[in-house]
Coordinates of N, CA and C in Angstrom, one line a residue:
M106 N -94.0 -186.8 61.7 CA -94.4 -186.8 60.3 C -93.5 -186.0 59.6
S107 N -92.7 -186.7 58.9 CA -92.7 -186.8 58.1 C -92.9 -185.2 56.7
A108 N -92.8 -184.6 56.2 CA -94.0 -184.3 55.0 C -94.0 -185.5 53.7
D109 N -93.2 -185.8 53.6 CA -92.8 -187.6 52.8 C -93.7 -188.3 53.3
V110 N -93.9 -188.4 54.6 CA -94.5 -189.7 55.1 C -96.6 -188.8 54.7
R111 N -96.7 -187.9 55.0 CA -97.5 -187.2 55.0 C -98.5 -187.0 53.6
R112 N -97.6 -187.1 53.0 CA -98.2 -186.6 50.7 C -98.4 -188.4 51.1
G113 N -97.4 -189.2 51.6 CA -97.9 -190.2 50.7 C -99.2 -191.2 51.9
L114 N -99.4 -190.6 52.6 CA -100.6 -190.1 53.6 C -101.9 -190.3 52.5
L115 N -101.8 -189.1 52.4 CA -102.8 -187.5 51.6 C -103.2 -188.0 50.1
L116 N -102.0 -189.0 49.4 CA -102.6 -189.1 48.1 C -103.3 -190.0 47.3
P117 N -103.4 -190.6 48.0 CA -104.7 -192.0 48.2 C -105.8 -191.6 48.5
M118 N -106.2 -190.3 49.0 CA -107.4 -190.2 49.8 C -107.8 -189.0 48.8
L119 N -106.8 -188.2 47.9 CA -107.3 -187.4 47.0 C -107.7 -187.7 45.8
L120 N -106.8 -188.8 46.1 CA -107.3 -190.0 44.1 C -108.4 -190.5 44.7
V121 N -109.1 -190.6 45.9 CA -110.3 -191.3 45.8 C -111.2 -189.8 45.7
A122 N -111.1 -189.4 46.3 CA -112.0 -188.2 46.6 C -112.3 -187.0 45.0
V123 N -110.7 -187.1 44.3 CA -111.4 -186.9 42.8 C -112.0 -187.7 42.4
G124 N -112.5 -189.4 42.1 CA -113.2 -189.8 41.6 C -114.7 -190.1 42.4
A125 N -114.8 -189.8 43.1 CA -116.2 -189.9 43.8 C -116.5 -188.5 44.9
G126 N -116.1 -187.0 44.3 CA -116.5 -186.3 43.4 C -117.2 -184.9 43.5
G127 N -117.6 -186.0 42.2 CA -118.6 -185.6 41.1 C -117.4 -185.2 39.8
E128 N -115.8 -185.2 40.3 CA -115.2 -185.0 38.2 C -115.1 -185.8 38.0
E129 N -114.5 -186.3 37.0 CA -114.3 -186.8 36.0 C -113.1 -187.5 36.1
M130 N -113.0 -188.9 36.4 CA -111.9 -189.6 37.2 C -110.4 -189.5 36.7
S131 N -109.5 -189.7 37.8 CA -107.6 -189.4 36.5 C -107.6 -190.5 36.6
V132 N -108.0 -191.3 37.5 CA -107.1 -192.4 37.5 C -108.3 -194.0 37.5
P133 N -108.1 -194.8 36.7 CA -108.4 -196.2 37.3 C -109.4 -195.7 38.9
M134 N -110.7 -196.6 39.0 CA -110.7 -196.8 40.7 C -111.0 -198.5 40.6
S135 N -110.8 -199.2 41.4 CA -110.8 -200.3 41.9 C -112.3 -200.9 42.7
L136 N -113.0 -201.9 42.7 CA -114.5 -201.8 42.6 C -113.7 -203.1 43.3
G137 N -114.3 -203.3 44.6 CA -114.9 -205.0 45.1 C -113.4 -204.9 46.2
K138 N -112.5 -204.4 46.0 CA -111.2 -204.6 47.2 C -111.5 -204.8 48.6
G139 N -110.8 -205.1 49.6 CA -111.6 -205.4 50.6 C -112.5 -206.3 50.8
T140 N -112.5 -206.3 52.4 CA -113.6 -207.5 53.6 C -114.7 -206.7 53.8
G141 N -115.4 -205.4 52.9 CA -117.1 -204.9 53.4 C -116.9 -203.5 52.7
G142 N -117.7 -202.6 53.3 CA -117.7 -201.3 53.3 C -118.8 -201.2 51.7
D143 N -119.1 -199.9 50.8 CA -120.3 -199.8 50.1 C -120.0 -200.2 48.9
R144 N -118.4 -201.7 48.6 CA -118.3 -201.8 47.5 C -117.9 -203.1 48.1
A145 N -118.7 -204.0 48.8 CA -118.9 -205.9 48.6 C -119.3 -206.2 48.0
W146 N -119.0 -207.6 48.0 CA -119.4 -208.4 46.9 C -120.4 -209.4 47.0
A147 N -121.8 -209.4 46.2 CA -123.1 -210.4 46.4 C -122.6 -211.2 44.8
V148 N -123.5 -212.2 45.6 CA -123.6 -213.4 44.4 C -125.5 -213.4 44.2
G149 N -125.4 -213.9 43.3 CA -126.5 -214.2 42.0 C -126.1 -215.5 41.3
H150 N -127.8 -216.1 41.7 CA -127.4 -217.4 40.7 C -129.2 -218.1 40.2
A151 N -129.1 -219.6 39.6 CA -130.3 -220.3 40.0 C -130.2 -220.8 40.7
V152 N -131.7 -221.3 41.6 CA -131.7 -222.5 42.2 C -131.0 -224.1 41.7
H153 N -130.5 -224.0 41.2 CA -130.3 -225.1 40.7 C -128.6 -224.9 39.7
S154 N -128.2 -223.6 40.5 CA -127.0 -223.3 40.8 C -125.9 -222.5 41.8
P155 N -126.1 -223.9 42.5 CA -125.6 -222.7 44.6 C -124.1 -222.1 43.9
S156 N -123.9 -220.8 44.3 CA -123.2 -220.3 44.1 C -122.4 -219.7 45.5
T157 N -121.4 -218.8 46.2 CA -121.5 -219.0 47.7 C -119.9 -218.0 46.6
I158 N -119.9 -216.4 47.3 CA -118.9 -215.6 47.6 C -118.0 -214.8 48.6
T159 N -116.8 -215.3 48.5 CA -115.9 -214.6 50.0 C -115.0 -214.1 49.5
M160 N -114.4 -213.1 50.4 CA -113.2 -212.4 50.0 C -112.4 -213.7 51.1
D161 N -110.6 -213.6 50.6 CA -109.9 -214.5 51.3 C -108.9 -213.8 50.6
P162 N -107.9 -212.8 51.6 CA -107.2 -212.4 51.8 C -105.8 -212.8 51.2
L163 N -105.6 -214.0 50.6 CA -104.2 -214.7 50.4 C -104.8 -215.2 48.9
A164 N -106.2 -214.9 48.5 CA -106.3 -216.2 46.9 C -105.7 -215.5 45.9
G165 N -105.8 -214.4 45.6 CA -105.2 -212.7 44.4 C -103.6 -213.1 44.2
P166 N -103.2 -212.5 43.0 CA -101.3 -213.0 42.7 C -101.1 -212.0 44.1
A167 N -99.6 -213.2 43.9 CA -98.9 -212.7 45.3 C -99.4 -212.8 46.5
E168 N -100.4 -213.5 46.9 CA -101.5 -214.1 48.0 C -101.6 -212.3 48.5
T169 N -102.3 -211.8 47.3 CA -102.9 -210.3 47.7 C -104.6 -210.8 47.8
P170 N -105.4 -209.8 48.4 CA -106.9 -210.3 48.8 C -107.9 -210.6 46.9
A171 N -109.0 -211.9 47.1 CA -109.6 -211.5 45.8 C -111.3 -211.9 46.3
A172 N -111.8 -211.6 45.4 CA -113.1 -212.7 45.7 C -113.2 -213.7 45.2
V173 N -113.6 -214.7 45.8 CA -114.0 -216.8 44.9 C -115.1 -216.2 45.5
L174 N -115.8 -217.4 43.6 CA -116.6 -217.8 43.5 C -117.3 -219.2 43.3
E175 N -117.2 -219.6 44.5 CA -117.8 -221.1 44.2 C -119.1 -221.7 43.7
F176 N -119.4 -222.9 43.2 CA -120.3 -222.6 42.3 C -119.9 -224.6 42.3
S177 N -121.7 -225.3 41.9 CA -122.5 -226.7 41.8 C -123.0 -226.3 41.2
F178 N -122.6 -226.5 40.1 CA -123.6 -227.0 38.5 C -124.5 -228.0 38.5
T179 N -125.5 -228.3 37.9 CA -126.2 -229.7 38.3 C -126.8 -229.9 36.5
A180 N -126.6 -230.9 36.6 CA -126.6 -231.5 35.7 C -127.9 -231.6 34.9
G181 N -128.3 -231.7 33.5 CA -129.3 -231.2 32.6 C -129.9 -230.5 33.2
K182 N -129.3 -228.7 33.1 CA -129.7 -227.5 33.7 C -129.4 -226.8 33.3
Y183 N -129.9 -226.0 33.0 CA -129.4 -223.9 32.3 C -128.8 -223.5 33.5
N184 N -127.5 -224.0 34.2 CA -127.0 -223.4 35.0 C -125.7 -221.5 34.5
W185 N -126.4 -220.9 35.6 CA -126.1 -219.8 35.5 C -125.9 -219.0 36.9
N186 N -124.8 -218.4 36.9 CA -124.1 -217.4 38.0 C -123.7 -216.0 38.6
W187 N -123.3 -215.0 38.4 CA -123.2 -214.0 38.7 C -122.2 -213.3 40.0
A188 N -120.9 -212.9 39.6 CA -120.2 -212.8 41.2 C -120.2 -210.6 40.5
N189 N -121.2 -210.4 41.8 CA -121.6 -208.9 41.6 C -120.9 -208.1 42.6
V190 N -120.3 -206.2 41.8 CA -120.1 -205.7 42.6 C -120.0 -204.5 42.4
A191 N -120.5 -203.5 43.3 CA -121.5 -202.2 42.9 C -120.3 -201.1 43.1
P192 N -120.5 -200.1 42.2 CA -119.2 -198.9 42.3 C -119.4 -197.6 43.5
G193 N -120.4 -198.0 44.2 CA -120.6 -196.8 45.9 C -120.1 -196.2 45.7
A194 N -119.1 -196.3 46.5 CA -118.5 -194.1 46.7 C -117.4 -193.5 45.1
V195 N -117.3 -194.6 44.0 CA -117.0 -194.2 42.9 C -117.9 -194.1 42.3
D196 N -117.0 -192.5 41.5 CA -117.9 -191.8 40.4 C -118.2 -192.6 39.5
P197 N -118.8 -193.0 38.4 CA -118.3 -194.1 37.7 C -118.1 -193.0 36.4
S198 N -118.7 -191.4 36.5 CA -118.2 -191.3 35.4 C -117.4 -190.6 34.2
G199 N -117.0 -191.1 33.3 CA -115.7 -191.1 32.8 C -115.1 -192.4 32.5
T200 N -115.5 -193.6 33.2 CA -115.3 -194.4 32.7 C -116.0 -194.9 31.1
L201 N -114.5 -195.5 30.4 CA -114.5 -195.8 29.2 C -113.6 -197.6 29.1
A202 N -113.6 -198.1 30.1 CA -113.4 -199.9 30.1 C -113.2 -200.1 30.9
V203 N -113.9 -201.5 31.6 CA -113.9 -202.1 32.5 C -113.1 -203.1 32.5
R204 N -111.7 -203.1 34.0 CA -110.8 -203.3 33.5 C -110.3 -205.1 34.7
V205 N -110.6 -206.0 34.2 CA -110.7 -207.2 35.5 C -109.4 -208.0 35.7
T206 N -109.5 -208.7 36.8 CA -107.9 -209.6 37.0 C -108.9 -211.0 37.7
Y207 N -108.3 -212.0 37.2 CA -109.5 -213.5 37.4 C -108.4 -213.9 37.1
R208 N -108.3 -215.6 37.6 CA -108.1 -216.7 37.5 C -109.4 -217.8 36.7
T209 N -110.1 -218.6 36.4 CA -110.9 -219.6 36.7 C -110.7 -221.0 36.5
E210 N -111.6 -221.2 37.6 CA -111.2 -223.2 37.2 C -112.8 -223.0 37.0
A211 N -112.9 -224.0 35.8 CA -113.9 -223.7 35.6 C -114.1 -225.8 35.8
V212 N -116.1 -225.7 35.3 CA -116.6 -227.2 34.9 C -116.0 -227.0 33.8
P213 N -115.4 -228.9 33.0 CA -115.3 -229.5 32.5 C -116.3 -228.8 30.6
G214 N -116.3 -228.3 30.2 CA -117.4 -227.9 28.4 C -117.6 -226.5 28.9
S215 N -117.1 -225.7 30.1 CA -117.3 -224.7 30.3 C -117.4 -223.5 29.2
P216 N -118.4 -223.3 29.0 CA -117.9 -221.4 27.5 C -116.7 -220.8 28.5
R217 N -117.1 -219.5 27.7 CA -115.8 -218.1 28.2 C -117.0 -217.6 29.1
L218 N -115.5 -216.9 30.4 CA -116.1 -215.8 31.4 C -117.6 -214.8 31.3
N219 N -118.2 -215.0 31.4 CA -119.6 -213.9 31.0 C -118.6 -212.1 32.1
L220 N -118.8 -211.6 31.3 CA -118.3 -209.9 31.7 C -119.4 -209.3 31.7
M221 N -120.3 -208.3 32.5 CA -121.8 -207.8 32.3 C -121.9 -206.3 33.2
V222 N -122.2 -204.8 32.3 CA -122.7 -204.0 32.8 C -123.5 -203.8 33.1
R223 N -124.5 -203.4 34.6 CA -125.9 -202.8 34.5 C -126.1 -201.4 34.9
E224 N -126.6 -200.9 33.8 CA -127.0 -199.4 34.3 C -128.2 -199.2 35.3
A225 N -127.6 -197.8 36.0 CA -128.7 -198.2 37.8 C -130.5 -198.5 37.0
G226 N -130.9 -198.1 35.8 CA -132.5 -198.0 35.4 C -132.3 -199.5 34.5
G227 N -131.6 -200.5 34.8 CA -131.4 -202.3 34.9 C -130.9 -202.7 33.4
A228 N -130.5 -202.0 32.6 CA -130.5 -201.9 31.3 C -128.5 -202.9 31.7
A229 N -128.8 -204.1 30.9 CA -127.4 -204.6 31.1 C -126.8 -204.4 29.7
Y230 N -125.5 -204.8 29.7 CA -124.8 -204.6 28.4 C -123.8 -205.8 28.6
W231 N -122.3 -206.8 27.9 CA -121.7 -207.8 28.3 C -121.0 -207.9 26.6
V232 N -119.9 -208.9 27.1 CA -118.6 -209.0 26.0 C -120.1 -210.2 25.5
P233 N -120.1 -209.7 24.0 CA -120.7 -210.8 23.2 C -120.4 -212.0 23.7
K234 N -119.5 -212.7 23.2 CA -118.1 -213.9 22.8 C -117.6 -214.5 24.9
G235 N -118.2 -213.1 25.0 CA -116.8 -213.9 26.4 C -116.2 -213.7 26.4
L236 N -115.4 -213.7 27.6 CA -113.6 -213.6 28.0 C -113.4 -215.1 27.9
P237 N -111.9 -214.8 27.3 CA -111.1 -216.5 27.9 C -111.4 -216.9 29.5
L238 N -111.2 -218.2 29.4 CA -110.7 -218.7 30.7 C -109.6 -218.7 30.8
S239 N -109.1 -218.6 31.8 CA -107.4 -218.9 32.6 C -107.4 -219.6 33.9
P240 N -107.6 -221.2 33.1 CA -106.8 -221.5 34.2 C -105.8 -221.6 35.1
G241 N -105.5 -221.5 36.1 CA -103.9 -222.1 36.8 C -102.9 -220.6 36.3
K242 N -104.0 -219.7 36.2 CA -103.0 -218.6 37.0 C -104.2 -217.2 36.1
F243 N -103.4 -215.5 36.6 CA -104.7 -214.7 36.7 C -104.6 -214.0 35.0
T244 N -105.3 -214.0 34.9 CA -105.2 -213.1 33.1 C -105.7 -211.4 33.9
T245 N -105.3 -210.3 33.1 CA -106.1 -209.3 33.6 C -107.0 -208.5 31.8
T246 N -108.0 -208.2 32.0 CA -108.6 -208.2 30.1 C -109.0 -206.9 30.8
T247 N -109.1 -205.8 29.4 CA -109.6 -204.5 29.6 C -111.1 -204.6 28.4
V248 N -112.5 -204.3 28.4 CA -113.0 -204.3 27.8 C -113.2 -202.5 27.8
S249 N -113.2 -202.0 26.7 CA -114.1 -200.8 26.4 C -115.8 -201.0 26.6
L250 N -116.5 -200.4 27.1 CA -117.5 -200.1 26.8 C -118.0 -200.0 25.7
T251 N -117.6 -199.4 24.4 CA -118.6 -199.7 23.3 C -118.3 -201.1 22.7
G252 N -117.7 -202.0 23.3 CA -117.3 -203.2 23.0 C -118.6 -204.4 23.8
L253 N -119.0 -203.8 24.4 CA -120.3 -204.1 25.1 C -121.5 -204.4 24.7
S254 N -122.3 -205.1 24.5 CA -123.8 -204.5 23.7 C -125.2 -205.6 24.5
M255 N -125.8 -205.3 24.0 CA -127.7 -205.4 25.4 C -127.7 -207.2 24.6
P256 N -127.9 -207.9 25.7 CA -128.7 -209.1 25.3 C -129.7 -209.0 24.8
A257 N -130.5 -209.8 24.8 CA -131.8 -210.4 23.9 C -132.9 -209.9 25.5
W258 N -132.3 -210.7 26.6 CA -132.9 -210.7 27.7 C -133.1 -209.5 28.7
S259 N -132.0 -208.4 28.1 CA -132.0 -207.5 29.3 C -133.2 -206.4 28.9
Q260 N -133.4 -205.7 30.3 CA -134.3 -204.3 30.5 C -134.4 -203.9 28.8
E261 N -135.3 -202.8 28.6 CA -135.1 -202.3 27.6 C -134.0 -201.1 28.4
D262 N -133.1 -199.7 27.4 CA -132.7 -199.1 27.8 C -133.5 -197.5 26.5
S263 N -133.9 -196.5 27.5 CA -134.2 -195.5 26.3 C -133.4 -194.7 26.3
S264 N -132.2 -194.6 26.5 CA -130.5 -194.3 25.7 C -130.7 -195.2 23.9
G265 N -130.7 -196.4 25.0 CA -130.2 -197.1 23.5 C -128.3 -197.6 23.2
R266 N -127.6 -196.7 24.4 CA -126.4 -197.5 25.1 C -126.6 -196.7 26.4
L267 N -124.6 -197.6 26.3 CA -124.8 -197.6 27.6 C -123.7 -196.1 28.3
E268 N -124.1 -195.5 29.6 CA -123.6 -194.5 29.7 C -123.3 -194.6 31.3
A269 N -121.3 -194.0 31.2 CA -120.9 -194.6 32.2 C -121.2 -194.2 33.3
D270 N -121.9 -192.8 33.1 CA -122.4 -192.2 34.9 C -123.9 -193.3 35.2
Q271 N -124.4 -193.9 34.0 CA -125.6 -194.7 34.4 C -124.8 -196.2 34.8
I272 N -123.2 -196.8 35.7 CA -123.1 -197.9 35.6 C -123.2 -197.9 36.9
H273 N -124.0 -199.1 37.7 CA -124.6 -199.4 38.8 C -124.2 -200.6 39.3
Q274 N -123.4 -201.9 38.1 CA -123.0 -202.9 38.6 C -122.5 -203.4 37.6
V275 N -120.8 -204.7 37.7 CA -120.3 -204.3 37.9 C -120.2 -206.7 37.9
S276 N -120.5 -207.0 37.2 CA -121.0 -208.9 37.7 C -119.8 -209.7 36.4
V277 N -119.5 -211.0 36.6 CA -118.4 -211.7 36.3 C -119.1 -212.8 36.6
G278 N -119.4 -214.0 35.8 CA -120.0 -215.6 35.7 C -120.3 -217.2 34.7
F279 N -120.6 -217.3 34.9 CA -120.8 -218.1 34.1 C -122.2 -218.5 33.9
E280 N -122.1 -219.4 32.5 CA -123.8 -220.2 32.0 C -123.8 -220.6 31.1
T281 N -124.2 -221.6 31.8 CA -123.9 -223.5 30.8 C -124.2 -224.7 31.4
H282 N -124.6 -225.2 30.6 CA -125.6 -226.6 30.9 C -124.6 -227.4 31.1
S283 N -123.2 -227.8 31.5 CA -122.3 -228.7 31.9 C -122.8 -228.4 33.3
S284 N -121.9 -229.6 34.1 CA -122.4 -229.6 35.4 C -121.0 -229.7 36.1
G285 N -121.3 -229.7 37.8 CA -120.0 -229.6 38.6 C -119.2 -228.9 38.7
T286 N -118.5 -228.5 39.5 CA -117.7 -227.5 40.8 C -117.0 -227.4 40.1
G287 N -116.9 -225.6 40.6 CA -115.4 -224.6 39.7 C -115.5 -223.7 40.4
R288 N -114.6 -222.7 40.3 CA -114.4 -221.3 40.8 C -113.7 -220.4 40.4
I289 N -114.5 -219.2 41.0 CA -113.7 -217.7 39.3 C -113.2 -216.9 40.8
I290 N -111.9 -216.6 40.5 CA -111.6 -216.2 41.7 C -110.9 -214.6 40.8
I291 N -111.5 -213.6 41.8 CA -111.9 -212.2 41.1 C -110.2 -211.0 41.7
A292 N -109.8 -210.8 41.3 CA -109.2 -210.4 42.2 C -108.8 -208.1 42.1
E293 N -108.9 -208.0 41.0 CA -109.8 -206.9 40.9 C -110.2 -206.6 39.8
V294 N -111.5 -205.9 39.7 CA -111.8 -205.0 39.4 C -112.4 -203.4 39.3
Q295 N -111.9 -203.1 37.9 CA -111.6 -201.2 37.5 C -112.9 -201.0 36.7
L296 N -113.0 -199.4 37.2 CA -113.5 -198.4 36.5 C -112.5 -197.8 35.5
V297 N -111.8 -197.7 34.5 CA -110.9 -197.0 33.7 C -111.6 -196.0 33.1
P298 N -110.3 -194.9 33.1 CA -110.8 -193.2 32.6 C -109.8 -192.9 30.9
K299 N -110.5 -192.3 30.2 CA -109.6 -192.5 29.0 C -107.6 -192.0 29.4
G300 N -107.0 -192.4 28.5 CA -105.5 -192.8 29.0 C -104.9 -193.3 30.0
W301 N -106.0 -194.3 30.1 CA -105.0 -195.7 30.8 C -105.5 -197.2 30.1

């Protein structure tokens, strides 16, 4: 095996080790890519907002893997859902922003897309006005942690601010009184350090 091949195989392992070993991240760390492990996706939803999440190996940009949140919202109800992914072995210390690549197939009249970061203690922080819908094409949006705020329904946070080392979950979803079926295709979620 040539030295170049060995370096090519070892470099990704070293970068992951830096992110997981307690030192601050030096590169953005991806969450939820692939089909399993401790970074697998989960879904939360209202009873009247049935939603499922699956990994599709070809649903992302240029036929790459993506998480696909499919849902059916009920007329006359307040519908909501979340696609959730945890950092798993990735150390979130040093995170300054969250970057998400997504495409939406929203029900008519849907508001903007929700992005939320939840701390280990349960406190939630989200983008107050949501992210723009992106029908027909993938878009990548980066949101600074300082641009997130605590909604009224969140658990209290004793520190009063979102702390990067406490990041427990990143969530993407909808809340609306609109009804119908739709999908959110999430190609990537990244925790982003300084300089990226």
